[in-house]
Amino acid sequence: MPRRNYEDDLEEATFSEDYRSVLKEKHMTAGNTRLASHNKTRVAYFHDEGVGNYHYGERHPMKPHRLTLTNHLVLQYGLHEKMEIFQPRRATDDEILNFHSSDYYEKLFQQFNVGDDCPIFDGIYDFCQRYAGATIEASRKLIANGADICINWSGGLHHAKKSEASGFCYVNDIVLGTLELLRYFPRVLYVDIDIHHGDGVQEAFYSTDRVMTVSFHKYNGDFFPGTGHIDEVGSSLGKYYSVNVPLRDGIDDDAYVWLFKEVIDAVIGTFQPSAIVLQCGADSLGCDRLGCFNLSIRAHGRCVQIIKNFNIPLLVVGGGGYTVRNVARCWTYETSVLVDTELDENLPPNEYRDFFKPDYKLHPHLKGRVENQNDRNYLLKVRERVMEQLRYLDAAPSIQMQEIPPDIQGFLDGEQEQREIEEDSERGKEKRSTSRARDSSWSSHPMDIDD
């Protein structure tokens, strides 16, 4: 699908260049960007040496060993010299209970069965503490202004719910890390480029306007986890703050990167996040064991570069990815993107070299295996629908900083309760009228993107 097809259509699209300029100017005001007193981007890398030693089972597609391979390539390329390296502490029980229910915690801790696709294995709770602890520590590093970008490739387990394991995910480290960020940052943007919908994170923040979730994923109603329709836009305070970008099989580099940039430019210009969490699930790569896209490692990394270029405090985590050798290549390459370093195409000598045969290259050919079902009209319809959703937020009031109590989840719940009380009062009449008008406009212009 030639790049010019998308660029040539920009003049006809709903999101004009003039609107882009307005949003960019609005976003780059002093009050919306935390500028560092240095020129070089400070990157912190969090890796627990033991996190790759756990085993879901011989035939299970999730292989924590991919984390060991990734870290080994990072070291062999010398990328550790461009970052601060941290051995994170494990998450405490209380930290995990900041989001997860006590009943679920007890089942997990005592190694009771917690899900069909989430087997109980030796050391499971220890494994959860390790990857979740790294994400929490990375979030606190950003809060303390100790780094501009923090990386934890062991994190990104986005399917876990408050009381349920799902999709190979037991503890939702992304939610725990985001709750930490909300103690300091007024608005947090969550972006997910895993091929599977980021349902656990969306569900956790579905009714708050302090977190906007944006997920790019395959959706046909049946593909796991079955959520992520474009009409899932949030509720209550969070109405229109959940953005879903449903894609079809076989999307290629040009189409994906074009749509990603269009959506992210608009989202950041409208929402003006104070911090960003980026989930880099590598199962959206071509030739993934459980995937069906045609993305190259370079295109996947281009999305990371686009987010990085906004110069907003950034937490980067891993996620899915089931062709181990390509996961390690991808996250190593994206580490190089984050530290502004060019890598040799030939992989450096390393003890895991046999994993990368026969080519031993950083960028193997991964494209073209699946027919691209994302035609230009479909992608323009998806883009138009997202822009329509974002226009409802353009006049949203700015979120003022206030003292955040230790019980951040309770604080968010309290926000919703307060809004409901206000909506029931006389003062809420005008707000209800405006809200009904918006909802009517949304529902009276349905767009079947599947046409």
mmCIF file of C-alpha atoms in Angstrom, residues 122-291:
data_model
loop_
_atom_site.group_PDB
_atom_site.id
_atom_site.type_symbol
_atom_site.label_atom_id
_atom_site.label_comp_id
_atom_site.label_asym_id
_atom_site.label_seq_id
_atom_site.Cartn_x
_atom_site.Cartn_y
_atom_site.Cartn_z
ATOM 1 C CA ASP A 122 6.564 -22.700 40.245
ATOM 2 C CA GLY A 123 7.384 -19.236 41.577
ATOM 3 C CA ILE A 124 4.436 -17.517 39.907
ATOM 4 C CA TYR A 125 3.903 -14.898 42.621
ATOM 5 C CA ASP A 126 7.617 -14.177 42.772
ATOM 6 C CA PHE A 127 7.552 -13.660 38.989
ATOM 7 C CA CYS A 128 4.684 -11.178 39.332
ATOM 8 C CA GLN A 129 6.478 -9.280 42.067
ATOM 9 C CA ARG A 130 9.565 -8.948 39.891
ATOM 10 C CA TYR A 131 7.970 -7.545 36.744
ATOM 11 C CA ALA A 132 5.450 -5.390 38.625
ATOM 12 C CA GLY A 133 8.120 -4.042 40.951
ATOM 13 C CA ALA A 134 10.189 -2.916 37.972
ATOM 14 C CA THR A 135 7.268 -0.952 36.503
ATOM 15 C CA ILE A 136 6.465 0.666 39.855
ATOM 16 C CA GLU A 137 10.114 1.635 40.376
ATOM 17 C CA ALA A 138 10.300 3.033 36.846
ATOM 18 C CA SER A 139 7.191 5.148 37.488
ATOM 19 C CA ARG A 140 8.703 6.557 40.664
ATOM 20 C CA LYS A 141 11.901 7.398 38.816
ATOM 21 C CA LEU A 142 9.868 9.535 36.420
ATOM 22 C CA ILE A 143 8.004 11.180 39.287
ATOM 23 C CA ALA A 144 11.299 12.095 40.951
ATOM 24 C CA ASN A 145 12.533 13.589 37.651
ATOM 25 C CA GLY A 146 15.426 11.146 37.787
ATOM 26 C CA ALA A 147 14.967 10.229 34.122
ATOM 27 C CA ASP A 148 13.093 11.349 31.023
ATOM 28 C CA ILE A 149 12.444 7.809 29.797
ATOM 29 C CA CYS A 150 12.213 4.608 31.835
ATOM 30 C CA ILE A 151 12.256 1.136 30.257
ATOM 31 C CA ASN A 152 10.996 -2.157 31.704
ATOM 32 C CA TRP A 153 10.710 -4.819 29.010
ATOM 33 C CA SER A 154 9.452 -7.381 31.539
ATOM 34 C CA GLY A 155 6.309 -5.314 32.110
ATOM 35 C CA GLY A 156 3.333 -4.626 29.873
ATOM 36 C CA LEU A 157 1.005 -7.432 31.018
ATOM 37 C CA HIS A 158 -2.102 -5.540 30.010
ATOM 38 C CA HIS A 159 -4.854 -8.182 30.221
ATOM 39 C CA ALA A 160 -4.945 -8.787 33.989
ATOM 40 C CA LYS A 161 -8.097 -7.513 35.685
ATOM 41 C CA LYS A 162 -8.721 -6.431 39.247
ATOM 42 C CA SER A 163 -9.874 -9.913 40.246
ATOM 43 C CA GLU A 164 -8.901 -12.078 37.317
ATOM 44 C CA ALA A 165 -5.879 -13.367 35.441
ATOM 45 C CA SER A 166 -6.247 -13.261 31.674
ATOM 46 C CA GLY A 167 -4.215 -13.631 28.510
ATOM 47 C CA PHE A 168 -1.026 -14.895 30.223
ATOM 48 C CA CYS A 169 -1.186 -11.880 32.581
ATOM 49 C CA TYR A 170 -1.528 -12.214 36.357
ATOM 50 C CA VAL A 171 -0.715 -8.813 37.849
ATOM 51 C CA ASN A 172 -1.400 -5.702 35.788
ATOM 52 C CA ASP A 173 1.849 -3.818 36.230
ATOM 53 C CA ILE A 174 0.694 -1.103 33.811
ATOM 54 C CA VAL A 175 -2.243 -0.166 36.034
ATOM 55 C CA LEU A 176 -0.012 -0.225 39.115
ATOM 56 C CA GLY A 177 2.562 1.990 37.411
ATOM 57 C CA THR A 178 -0.081 4.384 36.109
ATOM 58 C CA LEU A 179 -1.621 4.714 39.564
ATOM 59 C CA GLU A 180 1.819 5.734 40.807
ATOM 60 C CA LEU A 181 2.180 8.320 38.036
ATOM 61 C CA LEU A 182 -1.217 9.801 38.907
ATOM 62 C CA ARG A 183 0.116 10.757 42.336
ATOM 63 C CA TYR A 184 2.144 13.467 40.586
ATOM 64 C CA PHE A 185 1.097 13.867 36.958
ATOM 65 C CA PRO A 186 -2.373 15.352 36.288
ATOM 66 C CA ARG A 187 -2.980 13.435 33.048
ATOM 67 C CA VAL A 188 -1.487 10.153 31.874
ATOM 68 C CA LEU A 189 -1.765 8.825 28.324
ATOM 69 C CA TYR A 190 -1.595 5.062 27.794
ATOM 70 C CA VAL A 191 -0.706 3.845 24.278
ATOM 71 C CA ASP A 192 -0.793 0.151 23.347
ATOM 72 C CA ILE A 193 0.666 -1.330 20.119
ATOM 73 C CA ASP A 194 0.235 -4.988 21.049
ATOM 74 C CA ILE A 195 -1.854 -6.906 18.487
ATOM 75 C CA HIS A 196 -4.305 -7.726 21.312
ATOM 76 C CA HIS A 197 -6.563 -5.074 22.802
ATOM 77 C CA GLY A 198 -5.330 -3.576 26.073
ATOM 78 C CA ASP A 199 -8.542 -4.536 27.843
ATOM 79 C CA GLY A 200 -7.270 -4.712 31.424
ATOM 80 C CA VAL A 201 -5.881 -1.178 31.358
ATOM 81 C CA GLN A 202 -8.919 0.217 29.568
ATOM 82 C CA GLU A 203 -11.251 -1.381 32.098
ATOM 83 C CA ALA A 204 -9.270 -0.028 35.060
ATOM 84 C CA PHE A 205 -9.505 3.581 33.861
ATOM 85 C CA TYR A 206 -12.761 3.434 31.904
ATOM 86 C CA SER A 207 -14.558 5.957 34.104
ATOM 87 C CA THR A 208 -11.858 8.560 34.754
ATOM 88 C CA ASP A 209 -10.758 11.523 32.633
ATOM 89 C CA ARG A 210 -7.254 11.572 34.112
ATOM 90 C CA VAL A 211 -6.122 8.646 31.989
ATOM 91 C CA MET A 212 -6.692 8.358 28.265
ATOM 92 C CA THR A 213 -6.174 4.875 26.835
ATOM 93 C CA VAL A 214 -5.361 4.395 23.145
ATOM 94 C CA SER A 215 -5.124 0.859 21.773
ATOM 95 C CA PHE A 216 -4.133 -0.227 18.238
ATOM 96 C CA HIS A 217 -5.125 -3.869 17.815
ATOM 97 C CA LYS A 218 -6.761 -6.528 15.700
ATOM 98 C CA TYR A 219 -10.509 -6.606 16.168
ATOM 99 C CA ASN A 220 -13.161 -8.803 14.571
ATOM 100 C CA GLY A 221 -15.271 -9.674 17.614
ATOM 101 C CA ASP A 222 -13.656 -13.088 18.060
ATOM 102 C CA PHE A 223 -9.934 -12.393 18.271
ATOM 103 C CA PHE A 224 -8.725 -12.387 21.894
ATOM 104 C CA PRO A 225 -9.811 -10.723 24.131
ATOM 105 C CA GLY A 226 -12.915 -9.905 22.081
ATOM 106 C CA THR A 227 -13.009 -6.261 23.184
ATOM 107 C CA GLY A 228 -11.717 -3.081 21.579
ATOM 108 C CA HIS A 229 -14.583 -2.050 19.303
ATOM 109 C CA ILE A 230 -14.337 1.552 18.184
ATOM 110 C CA ASP A 231 -17.558 2.334 20.092
ATOM 111 C CA GLU A 232 -15.924 1.510 23.451
ATOM 112 C CA VAL A 233 -15.264 5.125 24.397
ATOM 113 C CA GLY A 234 -15.440 5.198 28.214
ATOM 114 C CA SER A 235 -18.147 6.039 30.715
ATOM 115 C CA SER A 236 -19.030 8.645 33.335
ATOM 116 C CA LEU A 237 -16.060 10.998 33.791
ATOM 117 C CA GLY A 238 -14.152 8.895 31.297
ATOM 118 C CA LYS A 239 -16.654 9.252 28.434
ATOM 119 C CA TYR A 240 -14.637 9.612 25.209
ATOM 120 C CA TYR A 241 -11.319 9.031 27.034
ATOM 121 C CA SER A 242 -10.965 5.471 25.750
ATOM 122 C CA VAL A 243 -9.795 5.407 22.136
ATOM 123 C CA ASN A 244 -9.818 2.150 20.198
ATOM 124 C CA VAL A 245 -8.262 1.689 16.765
ATOM 125 C CA PRO A 246 -9.515 -1.656 15.404
ATOM 126 C CA LEU A 247 -7.400 -3.144 12.621
ATOM 127 C CA ARG A 248 -7.739 -6.088 10.277
ATOM 128 C CA ASP A 249 -5.324 -8.837 9.354
ATOM 129 C CA GLY A 250 -2.159 -8.086 7.447
ATOM 130 C CA ILE A 251 -1.697 -4.359 8.057
ATOM 131 C CA ASP A 252 1.671 -3.257 6.706
ATOM 132 C CA ASP A 253 4.332 -0.734 7.699
ATOM 133 C CA ASP A 254 3.138 2.280 5.718
ATOM 134 C CA ALA A 255 -0.508 1.958 6.730
ATOM 135 C CA TYR A 256 0.195 1.288 10.404
ATOM 136 C CA VAL A 257 2.722 4.067 10.914
ATOM 137 C CA TRP A 258 0.571 6.565 9.023
ATOM 138 C CA LEU A 259 -2.525 5.800 11.094
ATOM 139 C CA PHE A 260 -0.529 5.688 14.334
ATOM 140 C CA LYS A 261 0.918 9.141 13.737
ATOM 141 C CA GLU A 262 -2.431 10.609 12.713
ATOM 142 C CA VAL A 263 -4.150 9.323 15.851
ATOM 143 C CA ILE A 264 -1.328 10.057 18.301
ATOM 144 C CA ASP A 265 -0.797 13.609 17.026
ATOM 145 C CA ALA A 266 -4.495 14.304 17.552
ATOM 146 C CA VAL A 267 -4.699 12.560 20.927
ATOM 147 C CA ILE A 268 -1.691 14.336 22.406
ATOM 148 C CA GLY A 269 -2.790 17.680 21.027
ATOM 149 C CA THR A 270 -6.237 17.274 22.581
ATOM 150 C CA PHE A 271 -5.518 15.463 25.855
ATOM 151 C CA GLN A 272 -2.157 17.173 26.574
ATOM 152 C CA PRO A 273 -0.764 14.398 28.772
ATOM 153 C CA SER A 274 1.733 15.080 31.540
ATOM 154 C CA ALA A 275 3.216 11.588 31.181
ATOM 155 C CA ILE A 276 2.919 8.703 28.728
ATOM 156 C CA VAL A 277 2.958 4.930 29.213
ATOM 157 C CA LEU A 278 3.785 3.021 26.021
ATOM 158 C CA GLN A 279 3.116 -0.731 25.790
ATOM 159 C CA CYS A 280 5.252 -2.259 23.025
ATOM 160 C CA GLY A 281 3.771 -5.723 22.565
ATOM 161 C CA ALA A 282 5.849 -7.393 19.851
ATOM 162 C CA ASP A 283 3.135 -9.797 18.710
ATOM 163 C CA SER A 284 2.094 -7.101 16.231
ATOM 164 C CA LEU A 285 5.250 -7.940 14.259
ATOM 165 C CA GLY A 286 4.977 -10.028 11.125
ATOM 166 C CA CYS A 287 5.604 -13.777 11.574
ATOM 167 C CA ASP A 288 4.619 -13.757 15.239
ATOM 168 C CA ARG A 289 3.441 -17.128 16.524
ATOM 169 C CA LEU A 290 0.081 -15.686 17.637
ATOM 170 C CA GLY A 291 -0.111 -12.645 15.373
#
